[in-house]
């Protein structure tokens, strides 16, 4: 007879099971914000106020003016699988509300200290206080119709999860993203957001996607987008997309909704990108804001714990509808685009600065350039920005060989060993990088005043990135003052060449360095200088005058590392006479 071993399997206590389930719904503070806003919208709120402290690690408070709850419902709402939104599995088909699982409040409650204050129309309010999934007390209170949920000390009782929380800044960025996404999803609802008592977003209920985008990211950004609005079969695709000539910057944003639910869906995004094929270089990806509406029974929304993904009955048809809609929107822009990998497509002449940009520029000083030796690698002296010429001097360096611009991309010249090609963009990037690093090291401000100061509206993340690097921007030559909220007034800019678009450069740079944290000041400066240099440099496709070609040649020669750009790629390529002779069969 064998002795039975003790059972190895046990059913977990319910509070442990709840905590595990909560992990799927509540990953970080931003997930709490998302669930609470969704609940407010499901309750028919017209106005939602979100207040965050310490990146949501201390407190998250979401107030709405929706239907509210009775005392009994308020207590039930914190239970798992308690929902007013569906009654049977059948109701899941074509469900219109964000919520349907009855999980969210229970999940949040199981890992925080929660206070739920709510009142239905009659104003008989209730406060429920709970912690770690257990109700502590229930009181009557008076308040206007609506609900306020306050979740404090998230993960206080789940140390393993607490460890995975990022810094306040990082969690805050994720929250901003969630709120912006919800605000784009439901443009009819007024939404405000504050952080540590400071108002960050105040979005009026607005009618059009463009208006809401403008309220979140700034008018100039929204104005440049193209309208999409197209129906294929039963699929309706509407929204706004980036012009091909604007795409490819680091400011890329993607928002997709399916039947009013924001989703992450690489397949749908790819379908929209396919429409840009041949108008933008491979690897460059456009900004997209698209609402897709399909027949309710052709999509399953219950496939992802945070409802961030959906499943289509016929994905191919939906993707083709998106591609067609975006392609139609691009319409004439596509026709004018240049084909080819290196040449930037555009619908405007490449070589001329815009009249607006030109009028902004006061005067452009042209320090006389210095010159010695041909790409002398031994020139290891640090660059001196006061003698490094811009690319447009009035006096040409004297000891420069005859130069030719090829393919509006390369500068070619001959020397005793062969033919040399300079990549004009990479070369200029290197020159500017060293100038900027010099300026940062010396605390200089090589600024050019703008005739007409430029107003810049930034998204919250960008304005944060600016605040963090304000001093460095000034040393690079930007003279900028805050103007309340997310508006900046730019009074002076560095002026590397007449085609320089300071606004674009500033925006792209802020977008790129958004999220830079920690790191030493030196490496932050290096990254900033490299980014500004890359954005400010002349591009492939820019026609350069002979004087500009000579100035670039001389400036590159004077850098400490003339042969490599800031990404480590070659700036110059040499074809030796030997090689050329061999190709012609002379050897
Ligand atoms: N802000 C609110 N105003 C009015 N009622 C609310 C609010 N928040 C929650 N409720 C009620 O509490 C119930 C439980 O909310 P909870 O978010 O946990 O589940 P759900 O929204 O039904 O489903 P899901 O878990 O998918 O979000 C809801 O069904 C709703 O009846
Ligand atoms: Mg919910």
Coordinates of C-alpha atoms and ligand atoms in Angstrom, one line a residue:
X1 CA 0.0 0.0 0.0
X2 CA 1.4 3.4 -0.9
X3 CA 1.1 6.4 1.3
X4 CA -0.7 9.3 -0.4
X5 CA 1.6 12.4 -0.7
X6 CA 0.1 15.7 0.5
X7 CA -1.7 17.6 -2.3
X8 CA 0.6 20.0 -4.2
X9 CA -2.2 22.1 -5.7
X10 CA -4.2 24.6 -3.7
X11 CA -6.7 27.2 -4.7
X12 CA -5.3 30.6 -4.0
X13 CA -6.9 32.9 -1.5
X14 CA -9.2 35.4 -3.3
X15 CA -7.1 38.5 -2.4
X16 CA -4.0 36.9 -4.0
X17 CA -6.0 35.8 -7.0
X18 CA -7.4 39.4 -7.3
X19 CA -3.9 40.9 -7.2
X20 CA -2.7 38.5 -9.9
X21 CA -5.7 39.4 -12.1
X22 CA -5.1 43.1 -11.4
X23 CA -1.6 42.8 -12.9
X24 CA -3.2 42.3 -16.3
X25 CA -5.4 45.4 -16.1
X26 CA -3.2 47.7 -14.0
X27 CA 0.3 47.7 -15.2
X28 CA 1.3 51.3 -14.2
X29 CA -0.3 54.6 -13.2
X30 CA -1.3 55.3 -16.8
X31 CA -3.4 52.2 -16.9
X32 CA -5.4 53.4 -13.9
X33 CA -5.9 56.8 -15.6
X34 CA -7.1 55.0 -18.8
X35 CA -9.6 52.8 -16.9
X36 CA -11.0 55.7 -14.8
X37 CA -11.5 58.0 -17.9
X38 CA -13.2 55.1 -19.7
X39 CA -15.5 54.6 -16.8
X40 CA -16.3 58.4 -16.8
X41 CA -17.1 58.4 -20.5
X42 CA -19.2 55.2 -20.1
X43 CA -21.1 57.1 -17.5
X44 CA -22.0 59.8 -20.0
X45 CA -19.7 62.4 -18.6
X46 CA -19.5 65.7 -20.5
X47 CA -16.5 67.0 -18.5
X48 CA -13.6 65.0 -16.9
X49 CA -10.9 66.4 -14.7
X50 CA -7.8 64.4 -14.1
X51 CA -5.3 65.4 -11.3
X52 CA -2.0 63.5 -10.9
X53 CA 0.6 63.7 -8.3
X54 CA 4.2 62.5 -8.6
X55 CA 3.7 60.9 -12.0
X56 CA 0.7 59.0 -10.6
X57 CA 2.8 57.2 -8.0
X58 CA 1.2 59.2 -5.1
X59 CA -2.3 59.9 -6.3
X60 CA -4.5 59.7 -9.4
X61 CA -7.8 61.5 -9.2
X62 CA -10.4 61.4 -11.9
X63 CA -13.7 63.4 -11.5
X64 CA -16.6 63.3 -13.8
X65 CA -20.2 64.7 -14.1
X66 CA -21.6 61.5 -15.4
X67 CA -24.6 59.5 -14.1
X68 CA -23.0 58.6 -10.7
X69 CA -24.0 55.6 -8.6
X70 CA -26.4 54.8 -5.8
X71 CA -25.0 53.7 -2.4
X72 CA -25.5 50.0 -3.2
X73 CA -24.0 50.2 -6.7
X74 CA -21.0 52.1 -5.3
X75 CA -20.1 49.3 -3.0
X76 CA -20.8 46.6 -5.6
X77 CA -18.7 48.5 -8.2
X78 CA -15.5 47.5 -6.3
X79 CA -16.2 43.8 -6.6
X80 CA -14.8 41.7 -9.4
X81 CA -17.1 40.9 -12.3
X82 CA -19.5 43.6 -11.2
X83 CA -20.6 45.6 -14.2
X84 CA -23.7 47.4 -15.3
X85 CA -22.6 47.3 -19.0
X86 CA -23.4 43.7 -20.1
X87 CA -25.7 41.1 -18.7
X88 CA -24.7 38.1 -20.8
X89 CA -22.0 37.0 -23.2
X90 CA -24.3 37.8 -26.1
X91 CA -24.1 41.5 -25.2
X92 CA -20.4 41.4 -26.0
X93 CA -21.1 41.4 -29.7
X94 CA -20.9 45.0 -30.8
X95 CA -20.6 46.3 -27.3
X96 CA -20.5 50.1 -27.4
X97 CA -19.2 50.9 -23.9
X98 CA -15.5 50.9 -23.1
X99 CA -16.0 48.7 -20.1
X100 CA -17.7 45.3 -20.1
X101 CA -15.6 43.1 -17.8
X102 CA -16.4 44.5 -14.4
X103 CA -12.7 44.2 -13.6
X104 CA -11.2 47.6 -13.6
X105 CA -12.3 49.2 -10.3
X106 CA -11.7 45.9 -8.5
X107 CA -8.2 45.6 -9.9
X108 CA -7.3 49.2 -9.1
X109 CA -8.7 48.8 -5.6
X110 CA -6.8 45.6 -4.9
X111 CA -3.4 47.4 -5.4
X112 CA -4.1 50.9 -4.0
X113 CA -5.9 53.0 -1.3
X114 CA -9.1 53.9 -3.1
X115 CA -11.7 56.5 -2.4
X116 CA -14.9 56.4 -4.5
X117 CA -17.2 59.4 -4.1
X118 CA -20.3 59.4 -6.2
X119 CA -23.9 60.7 -6.4
X120 CA -26.7 60.0 -8.9
X121 CA -29.0 62.7 -10.1
X122 CA -30.8 63.1 -6.7
X123 CA -27.5 64.1 -5.1
X124 CA -27.6 61.5 -2.3
X125 CA -23.9 60.9 -2.3
X126 CA -21.8 58.1 -1.0
X127 CA -18.1 57.8 -0.2
X128 CA -16.6 54.3 -0.1
X129 CA -13.1 54.0 1.3
X130 CA -11.1 50.8 0.6
X131 CA -7.6 49.6 0.6
X132 CA -5.9 46.5 -0.8
X133 CA -9.3 45.3 -2.2
X134 CA -11.1 45.6 1.2
X135 CA -13.9 48.1 1.9
X136 CA -13.0 50.1 5.0
X137 CA -16.1 52.2 5.4
X138 CA -19.1 53.6 3.5
X139 CA -20.5 57.0 4.4
X140 CA -23.2 59.3 3.1
X141 CA -22.1 62.6 1.7
X142 CA -23.5 65.4 -0.4
X143 CA -22.1 66.2 -3.8
X144 CA -23.3 67.2 -7.2
X145 CA -24.1 64.4 -9.7
X146 CA -21.0 62.5 -10.9
X147 CA -18.2 60.4 -9.6
X148 CA -14.7 61.1 -8.3
X149 CA -12.3 58.2 -7.9
X150 CA -9.0 58.8 -6.1
X151 CA -6.4 56.0 -6.1
X152 CA -3.4 56.6 -3.9
X153 CA -0.2 54.8 -3.2
X154 CA -0.5 52.5 -6.2
X155 CA 1.1 49.0 -5.5
X156 CA 1.7 49.9 -1.9
X157 CA 0.9 46.3 -1.0
X158 CA 2.5 44.7 -4.1
X159 CA 6.3 45.2 -3.6
X160 CA 7.1 43.1 -6.7
X161 CA 5.1 45.4 -8.9
X162 CA 6.2 48.6 -7.1
X163 CA 9.7 47.8 -8.1
X164 CA 8.7 47.9 -11.7
X165 CA 7.4 51.5 -11.5
X166 CA 9.6 53.9 -13.4
X167 CA 10.5 57.4 -12.2
X168 CA 7.8 60.0 -11.9
X169 CA 8.8 61.6 -15.1
X170 CA 8.5 58.4 -17.1
X171 CA 5.2 57.5 -15.6
X172 CA 3.9 61.0 -16.2
X173 CA 4.8 60.8 -19.9
X174 CA 2.8 57.6 -20.1
X175 CA -0.1 59.3 -18.5
X176 CA 0.1 62.2 -20.9
X177 CA 0.0 59.8 -23.7
X178 CA -3.1 58.0 -22.3
X179 CA -4.9 61.3 -21.7
X180 CA -4.1 62.6 -25.2
X181 CA -5.3 59.3 -26.7
X182 CA -8.5 59.4 -24.8
X183 CA -9.0 63.1 -25.7
X184 CA -8.6 62.2 -29.4
X185 CA -10.9 59.2 -29.0
X186 CA -13.7 61.3 -27.5
X187 CA -13.5 64.8 -28.8
X188 CA -16.9 65.7 -27.6
X189 CA -15.9 65.6 -23.9
X190 CA -14.2 68.4 -22.1
X191 CA -11.0 67.1 -20.5
X192 CA -8.5 68.8 -18.1
X193 CA -5.3 67.4 -16.8
X194 CA -3.0 68.7 -14.0
X195 CA 0.2 67.4 -12.5
X196 CA 1.4 68.3 -9.0
X197 CA -1.2 71.1 -9.0
X198 CA -0.1 72.6 -12.3
X199 CA -2.6 72.7 -15.1
X200 CA -1.1 70.9 -18.1
X201 CA -4.0 70.4 -20.6
X202 CA -7.4 72.1 -20.7
X203 CA -9.3 70.8 -23.7
X204 CA -12.7 72.3 -24.5
X205 CA -15.2 69.9 -26.0
X206 CA -14.4 70.4 -29.7
X207 CA -16.1 69.4 -32.9
X208 CA -13.4 68.4 -35.3
X209 CA -10.3 66.2 -35.0
X210 CA -8.2 69.1 -36.2
X211 CA -9.4 71.4 -33.4
X212 CA -8.7 68.8 -30.7
X213 CA -5.3 68.1 -32.2
X214 CA -4.5 71.8 -32.2
X215 CA -5.6 72.0 -28.6
X216 CA -3.2 69.2 -27.6
X217 CA -0.2 69.6 -29.9
X218 CA -0.5 73.2 -31.1
X219 CA -2.2 74.9 -34.1
X220 CA 0.7 74.9 -36.5
X221 CA 1.2 71.2 -36.2
X222 CA -2.5 70.5 -36.7
X223 CA -2.8 72.9 -39.7
X224 CA -0.2 71.1 -41.7
X225 CA -2.0 67.7 -41.7
X226 CA -4.1 66.5 -44.6
X227 CA -7.8 65.4 -44.2
X228 CA -8.7 61.8 -44.8
X229 CA -12.3 60.8 -45.3
X230 CA -13.3 57.8 -47.4
X231 CA -15.7 54.9 -47.4
X232 CA -14.9 51.5 -49.0
X233 CA -17.8 49.0 -48.7
X234 CA -18.8 49.1 -45.0
X235 CA -15.5 50.6 -43.8
X236 CA -15.3 54.3 -43.1
X237 CA -11.9 55.8 -42.6
X238 CA -11.5 59.4 -41.5
X239 CA -8.9 61.5 -39.8
X240 CA -5.7 63.5 -40.5
X241 CA -2.3 62.4 -41.8
X242 CA 1.1 64.0 -42.3
X243 CA 2.2 65.4 -45.7
X244 CA 5.0 63.2 -47.2
X245 CA 7.4 66.1 -47.1
X246 CA 6.9 66.5 -43.3
X247 CA 7.2 62.8 -42.5
X248 CA 10.4 61.3 -41.3
X249 CA 11.0 63.6 -38.4
X250 CA 11.2 62.3 -34.9
X251 CA 7.8 63.9 -34.0
X252 CA 6.0 60.8 -35.3
X253 CA 2.7 60.2 -33.6
X254 CA 0.2 57.5 -34.4
X255 CA -3.4 57.4 -33.2
X256 CA -5.8 54.7 -34.4
X257 CA -9.3 54.1 -33.3
X258 CA -11.7 51.3 -34.3
X259 CA -15.4 51.9 -33.7
X260 CA -14.4 54.7 -31.2
X261 CA -11.9 52.6 -29.3
X262 CA -8.2 53.6 -29.4
X263 CA -6.1 50.6 -30.5
X264 CA -2.5 49.8 -31.1
X265 CA -2.5 47.9 -34.3
X266 CA 0.7 47.6 -36.3
X267 CA -1.2 46.1 -39.3
X268 CA -3.5 49.0 -39.6
X269 CA -0.6 51.5 -39.3
X270 CA 1.4 49.6 -41.9
X271 CA -1.6 49.8 -44.3
X272 CA -1.7 53.5 -43.9
X273 CA 2.1 53.7 -44.5
X274 CA 1.8 51.6 -47.6
X275 CA -0.1 54.5 -49.1
X276 CA 3.0 56.7 -48.7
X277 CA 5.1 54.2 -50.7
X278 CA 7.5 56.0 -53.0
X279 CA 6.7 59.4 -51.6
X280 CA 9.0 59.0 -48.5
X281 CA 12.2 57.1 -48.2
X282 CA 12.2 53.5 -46.8
X283 CA 12.3 53.5 -43.1
X284 CA 10.6 56.9 -42.7
X285 CA 7.2 56.7 -41.1
X286 CA 4.4 59.3 -41.2
X287 CA 2.3 60.7 -38.4
X288 CA -1.3 59.3 -38.5
X289 CA -4.5 60.1 -36.7
X290 CA -7.2 57.8 -38.1
X291 CA -10.7 56.7 -37.0
X292 CA -11.9 53.5 -38.5
X293 CA -15.5 52.5 -38.4
X294 CA -16.6 49.0 -39.3
X295 CA -19.7 47.0 -38.8
X296 CA -20.0 46.2 -35.1
X297 CA -20.2 42.4 -35.6
X298 CA -17.1 42.3 -37.7
X299 CA -14.7 43.1 -34.8
X300 CA -14.0 41.4 -31.5
X301 CA -13.0 43.8 -28.8
X302 CA -12.4 41.2 -26.1
X303 CA -9.0 40.0 -27.0
X304 CA -6.6 42.0 -24.9
X305 CA -6.4 42.6 -21.1
X306 CA -6.2 46.4 -21.5
X307 CA -8.5 46.3 -24.6
X308 CA -5.6 47.9 -26.6
X309 CA -6.1 45.4 -29.5
X310 CA -9.0 44.1 -31.5
X311 CA -9.6 41.2 -33.8
X312 CA -11.2 41.7 -37.2
X313 CA -13.2 39.1 -39.0
X314 CA -11.8 40.3 -42.3
X315 CA -8.6 42.3 -41.6
X316 CA -7.5 42.4 -45.2
X317 CA -10.5 44.4 -46.3
X318 CA -10.1 46.9 -43.4
X319 CA -6.4 47.4 -44.2
X320 CA -7.1 47.9 -47.9
X321 CA -9.8 50.5 -47.0
X322 CA -7.2 52.4 -44.9
X323 CA -4.6 52.3 -47.6
X324 CA -7.1 53.6 -50.2
X325 CA -8.3 56.4 -48.0
X326 CA -4.9 57.6 -47.1
X327 CA -3.7 57.4 -50.7
X328 CA -6.6 59.5 -51.8
X329 CA -5.8 62.1 -49.2
X330 CA -2.2 62.3 -50.3
X331 CA -3.5 62.7 -53.8
X332 CA -1.6 65.5 -55.5
X333 CA 1.2 65.5 -53.0
X334 CA 2.2 62.1 -54.2
X335 CA 2.4 63.2 -57.8
X336 CA 4.9 66.0 -57.1
X337 CA 7.2 63.8 -55.0
X338 CA 10.7 63.0 -56.0
X339 CA 11.6 59.3 -56.2
X340 CA 14.8 58.0 -54.9
X341 CA 16.2 57.2 -51.6
X342 CA 18.6 60.0 -50.9
X343 CA 16.7 62.9 -52.3
X344 CA 14.1 64.3 -50.0
X345 CA 10.7 64.4 -51.6
X346 CA 8.9 67.7 -51.5
X347 CA 6.2 69.7 -53.1
X348 CA 8.2 73.0 -52.7
X349 CA 11.4 74.1 -54.3
X350 CA 14.3 72.6 -52.3
X351 CA 17.0 75.2 -52.7
X352 CA 15.2 78.3 -51.7
X353 CA 14.4 79.3 -48.1
X354 CA 10.8 80.0 -47.6
X355 CA 10.0 83.7 -47.9
X356 CA 8.8 83.6 -44.3
X357 CA 12.0 82.0 -43.1
X358 CA 14.1 84.5 -45.2
X359 CA 12.2 87.4 -43.7
X360 CA 12.8 86.2 -40.2
X361 CA 16.5 86.5 -40.7
X362 CA 18.0 89.8 -39.8
X363 CA 21.6 89.7 -41.1
X364 CA 24.0 86.9 -41.6
X365 CA 27.6 87.7 -40.6
X366 CA 30.3 85.9 -42.6
X367 CA 33.5 85.5 -40.6
X368 CA 36.5 85.0 -42.9
X369 CA 37.3 81.3 -43.0
X370 CA 40.7 79.9 -42.3
X371 CA 42.4 77.3 -44.4
X372 CA 45.4 75.0 -44.4
X373 CA 46.2 71.5 -45.6
X374 CA 43.9 69.1 -47.3
X375 CA 41.7 67.1 -44.9
X376 CA 44.7 67.0 -42.7
X377 CA 43.8 64.2 -40.2
X378 CA 46.6 65.5 -38.0
X379 CA 44.6 68.7 -37.3
X380 CA 43.6 67.7 -33.9
X381 CA 43.1 71.2 -32.4
X382 CA 39.6 71.6 -31.1
X383 CA 37.4 73.6 -33.5
X384 CA 37.1 77.2 -32.9
X385 CA 33.5 78.3 -33.7
X386 CA 34.6 81.9 -34.1
X387 CA 36.7 81.0 -37.1
X388 CA 34.7 78.1 -38.5
X389 CA 32.7 79.7 -41.3
X390 CA 29.1 79.2 -41.9
X391 CA 28.3 77.6 -45.3
X392 CA 27.7 80.9 -47.0
X393 CA 30.7 83.2 -46.6
X394 CA 31.1 86.3 -48.8
X395 CA 34.8 85.6 -49.2
X396 CA 35.9 82.2 -50.6
X397 CA 38.8 80.4 -49.0
X398 CA 41.8 80.7 -51.3
X399 CA 43.4 77.3 -51.3
X400 CA 40.4 75.2 -52.3
X401 CA 40.5 73.0 -55.4
X402 CA 37.8 73.3 -58.0
X403 CA 34.7 71.7 -56.7
X404 CA 31.6 70.2 -58.4
X405 CA 28.3 69.3 -56.9
X406 CA 27.0 66.0 -58.0
X407 CA 23.4 64.8 -57.7
X408 CA 22.8 67.7 -55.4
X409 CA 24.2 65.5 -52.7
X410 CA 28.0 65.2 -53.1
X411 CA 30.8 67.7 -53.6
X412 CA 33.5 66.2 -55.8
X413 CA 37.1 67.3 -56.3
X414 CA 40.4 65.9 -57.5
X415 CA 43.7 65.6 -55.7
X416 CA 47.0 63.9 -56.3
X417 CA 45.8 60.4 -55.3
X418 CA 42.4 60.4 -56.9
X419 CA 38.9 61.7 -56.8
X420 CA 37.2 62.6 -53.5
X421 CA 33.4 62.8 -52.9
X422 CA 32.1 64.6 -49.8
X423 CA 28.6 63.8 -48.6
X424 CA 27.3 67.4 -48.1
X425 CA 24.8 66.5 -45.4
X426 CA 27.1 64.3 -43.3
X427 CA 29.9 66.8 -43.7
X428 CA 27.8 69.7 -42.6
X429 CA 26.6 67.7 -39.7
X430 CA 30.1 67.1 -38.5
X431 CA 31.0 70.8 -38.9
X432 CA 27.9 71.9 -37.0
X433 CA 28.4 69.3 -34.3
X434 CA 31.9 70.5 -33.5
X435 CA 30.7 74.1 -33.6
X436 CA 27.9 73.4 -31.2
X437 CA 30.1 71.4 -28.8
X438 CA 32.5 74.3 -28.8
X439 CA 29.7 76.7 -28.1
X440 CA 28.4 74.5 -25.2
X441 CA 31.9 74.2 -23.8
X442 CA 32.5 77.9 -23.8
X443 CA 29.0 79.0 -22.9
X444 CA 28.8 81.0 -26.0
X445 CA 25.6 82.2 -27.6
X446 CA 26.2 82.4 -31.4
X447 CA 22.7 83.7 -32.0
X448 CA 21.0 85.4 -34.9
X449 CA 18.2 87.6 -34.0
X450 CA 14.9 87.0 -35.9
X451 CA 13.3 90.0 -37.4
X452 CA 9.9 88.6 -36.4
X453 CA 9.9 86.4 -33.3
X454 CA 8.5 83.0 -33.9
X455 CA 5.7 81.5 -31.7
X456 CA 5.9 77.8 -31.0
X457 CA 3.2 75.7 -29.5
X458 CA 4.5 72.5 -28.1
X459 CA 3.0 69.3 -26.8
X460 CA 3.4 68.8 -23.0
X461 CA 6.2 66.3 -23.5
X462 CA 8.1 68.6 -25.7
X463 CA 7.8 71.6 -23.4
X464 CA 9.1 69.4 -20.7
X465 CA 12.1 68.4 -22.8
X466 CA 12.7 72.1 -23.5
X467 CA 12.6 73.1 -19.9
X468 CA 15.1 70.5 -19.0
X469 CA 17.6 71.7 -21.7
X470 CA 16.8 75.4 -21.7
X471 CA 20.3 76.5 -20.8
X472 CA 21.9 74.3 -23.5
X473 CA 19.6 75.5 -26.2
X474 CA 20.6 79.0 -25.3
X475 CA 24.2 78.2 -25.6
X476 CA 23.6 76.8 -29.0
X477 CA 22.2 80.1 -30.1
X478 CA 18.5 79.8 -29.5
X479 CA 17.0 82.7 -27.5
X480 CA 13.7 81.5 -26.2
X481 CA 11.3 82.6 -23.6
X482 CA 8.3 80.8 -22.2
X483 CA 4.9 82.4 -22.8
X484 CA 2.8 80.4 -20.3
X485 CA 1.5 77.0 -21.0
X486 CA 3.2 75.3 -23.8
X487 CA 4.0 78.3 -25.9
X488 CA 7.5 79.5 -26.6
X489 CA 8.6 82.8 -28.2
X490 CA 11.8 82.3 -30.2
X491 CA 13.7 85.5 -30.6
X492 CA 17.0 84.3 -31.9
X493 CA 18.3 81.1 -33.5
X494 CA 21.7 79.7 -34.7
X495 CA 22.1 80.4 -38.4
X496 CA 24.0 77.7 -40.1
X497 CA 22.8 78.4 -43.6
X498 CA 20.0 80.3 -45.4
X499 CA 17.8 77.2 -45.9
X500 CA 17.8 76.6 -42.2
X501 CA 14.3 76.1 -40.9
X502 CA 14.7 76.9 -37.1
X503 CA 11.1 76.0 -36.2
X504 CA 11.4 72.5 -37.7
X505 CA 14.8 72.0 -36.2
X506 CA 13.7 73.0 -32.8
X507 CA 10.6 70.8 -32.9
X508 CA 12.4 67.8 -34.2
X509 CA 15.2 68.2 -31.7
X510 CA 12.7 68.4 -28.8
X511 CA 10.9 65.4 -30.1
X512 CA 14.2 63.5 -30.3
X513 CA 15.5 64.4 -26.9
X514 CA 12.1 63.9 -25.2
X515 CA 12.7 61.0 -22.8
X516 CA 16.5 61.7 -22.4
X517 CA 17.0 61.3 -18.7
X518 CA 19.9 60.7 -16.4
X519 CA 23.2 60.6 -18.3
X520 CA 26.0 63.0 -17.6
X521 CA 25.7 66.6 -18.7
X522 CA 28.4 66.0 -21.2
X523 CA 26.7 63.1 -22.9
X524 CA 23.4 65.0 -22.8
X525 CA 25.1 67.9 -24.5
X526 CA 26.7 65.6 -27.0
X527 CA 23.3 64.2 -27.9
X528 CA 21.7 67.6 -28.1
X529 CA 24.5 69.0 -30.3
X530 CA 24.4 65.9 -32.5
X531 CA 20.6 66.2 -32.9
X532 CA 20.6 69.9 -33.6
X533 CA 23.5 69.4 -36.0
X534 CA 21.6 66.7 -37.9
X535 CA 18.4 68.7 -38.1
X536 CA 20.2 72.0 -39.0
X537 CA 22.6 70.6 -41.6
X538 CA 22.0 71.1 -45.3
X539 CA 20.3 68.1 -46.8
X540 CA 20.9 65.9 -49.8
X541 CA 19.0 67.6 -52.5
X542 CA 20.0 71.1 -51.6
X543 CA 21.7 72.8 -54.5
X544 CA 24.8 74.6 -53.2
X545 CA 26.4 77.6 -54.7
X546 CA 30.1 77.5 -55.6
X547 CA 30.8 79.7 -52.6
X548 CA 28.9 77.4 -50.3
X549 CA 30.7 74.4 -51.6
X550 CA 34.0 76.0 -50.9
X551 CA 33.0 77.1 -47.4
X552 CA 31.8 73.6 -46.6
X553 CA 35.0 72.1 -47.9
X554 CA 37.1 74.5 -45.8
X555 CA 34.9 74.0 -42.7
X556 CA 35.0 70.2 -42.8
X557 CA 38.8 70.3 -43.3
X558 CA 39.0 72.3 -40.1
X559 CA 37.1 69.8 -37.9
X560 CA 38.9 67.3 -35.7
X561 CA 37.2 64.3 -37.3
X562 CA 36.5 65.3 -40.9
X563 CA 36.1 61.8 -42.2
X564 CA 33.1 60.8 -40.0
X565 CA 29.7 62.2 -39.3
X566 CA 28.2 62.2 -35.9
X567 CA 26.6 58.8 -36.5
X568 CA 30.0 57.3 -37.4
X569 CA 29.2 57.1 -41.1
X570 CA 31.8 58.3 -43.7
X571 CA 31.6 61.9 -44.8
X572 CA 34.2 61.4 -47.6
X573 CA 34.8 58.6 -50.0
X574 CA 37.9 58.5 -52.1
X575 CA 38.4 56.8 -55.5
X576 CA 42.1 56.4 -56.1
X577 CA 43.6 56.8 -59.6
X578 CA 44.7 53.2 -59.3
X579 CA 41.2 52.0 -58.8
X580 CA 39.9 54.1 -61.7
X581 CA 42.7 52.9 -64.0
X582 CA 41.8 49.3 -63.1
X583 CA 38.2 49.8 -63.9
X584 CA 39.2 51.1 -67.4
X585 CA 41.5 48.1 -67.9
X586 CA 44.7 50.3 -67.9
X587 CA 46.5 47.8 -65.6
Ligands
LIG1 N1 -17.3 57.1 -13.1 C1 -18.3 56.2 -13.0 N2 -19.6 56.7 -13.0 C2 -20.7 55.9 -12.9 N3 -20.6 54.6 -12.7 C3 -19.3 54.0 -12.7 C4 -18.2 54.8 -12.8 N4 -17.1 54.0 -12.7 C5 -17.6 52.8 -12.5 N5 -18.9 52.8 -12.5 C6 -19.8 51.6 -12.4 O1 -19.0 50.6 -11.8 C7 -19.0 49.4 -12.6 C8 -17.7 48.7 -12.5 O2 -16.6 49.5 -13.1 P1 -15.4 48.8 -13.7 O3 -14.6 49.7 -14.5 O4 -14.8 47.9 -12.6 O5 -16.1 47.7 -14.7 P2 -16.6 48.0 -16.2 O6 -16.4 49.4 -16.6 O7 -18.1 47.5 -16.2 O8 -15.8 46.9 -17.0 P3 -14.2 47.0 -17.3 O9 -13.5 46.2 -16.3 O10 -14.1 46.4 -18.7 O11 -13.8 48.4 -17.3 C9 -19.3 49.9 -14.0 O12 -20.0 48.9 -14.7 C10 -20.3 51.1 -13.7 O13 -21.6 50.6 -13.5
LIG2 MG1 -14.4 50.2 -16.6

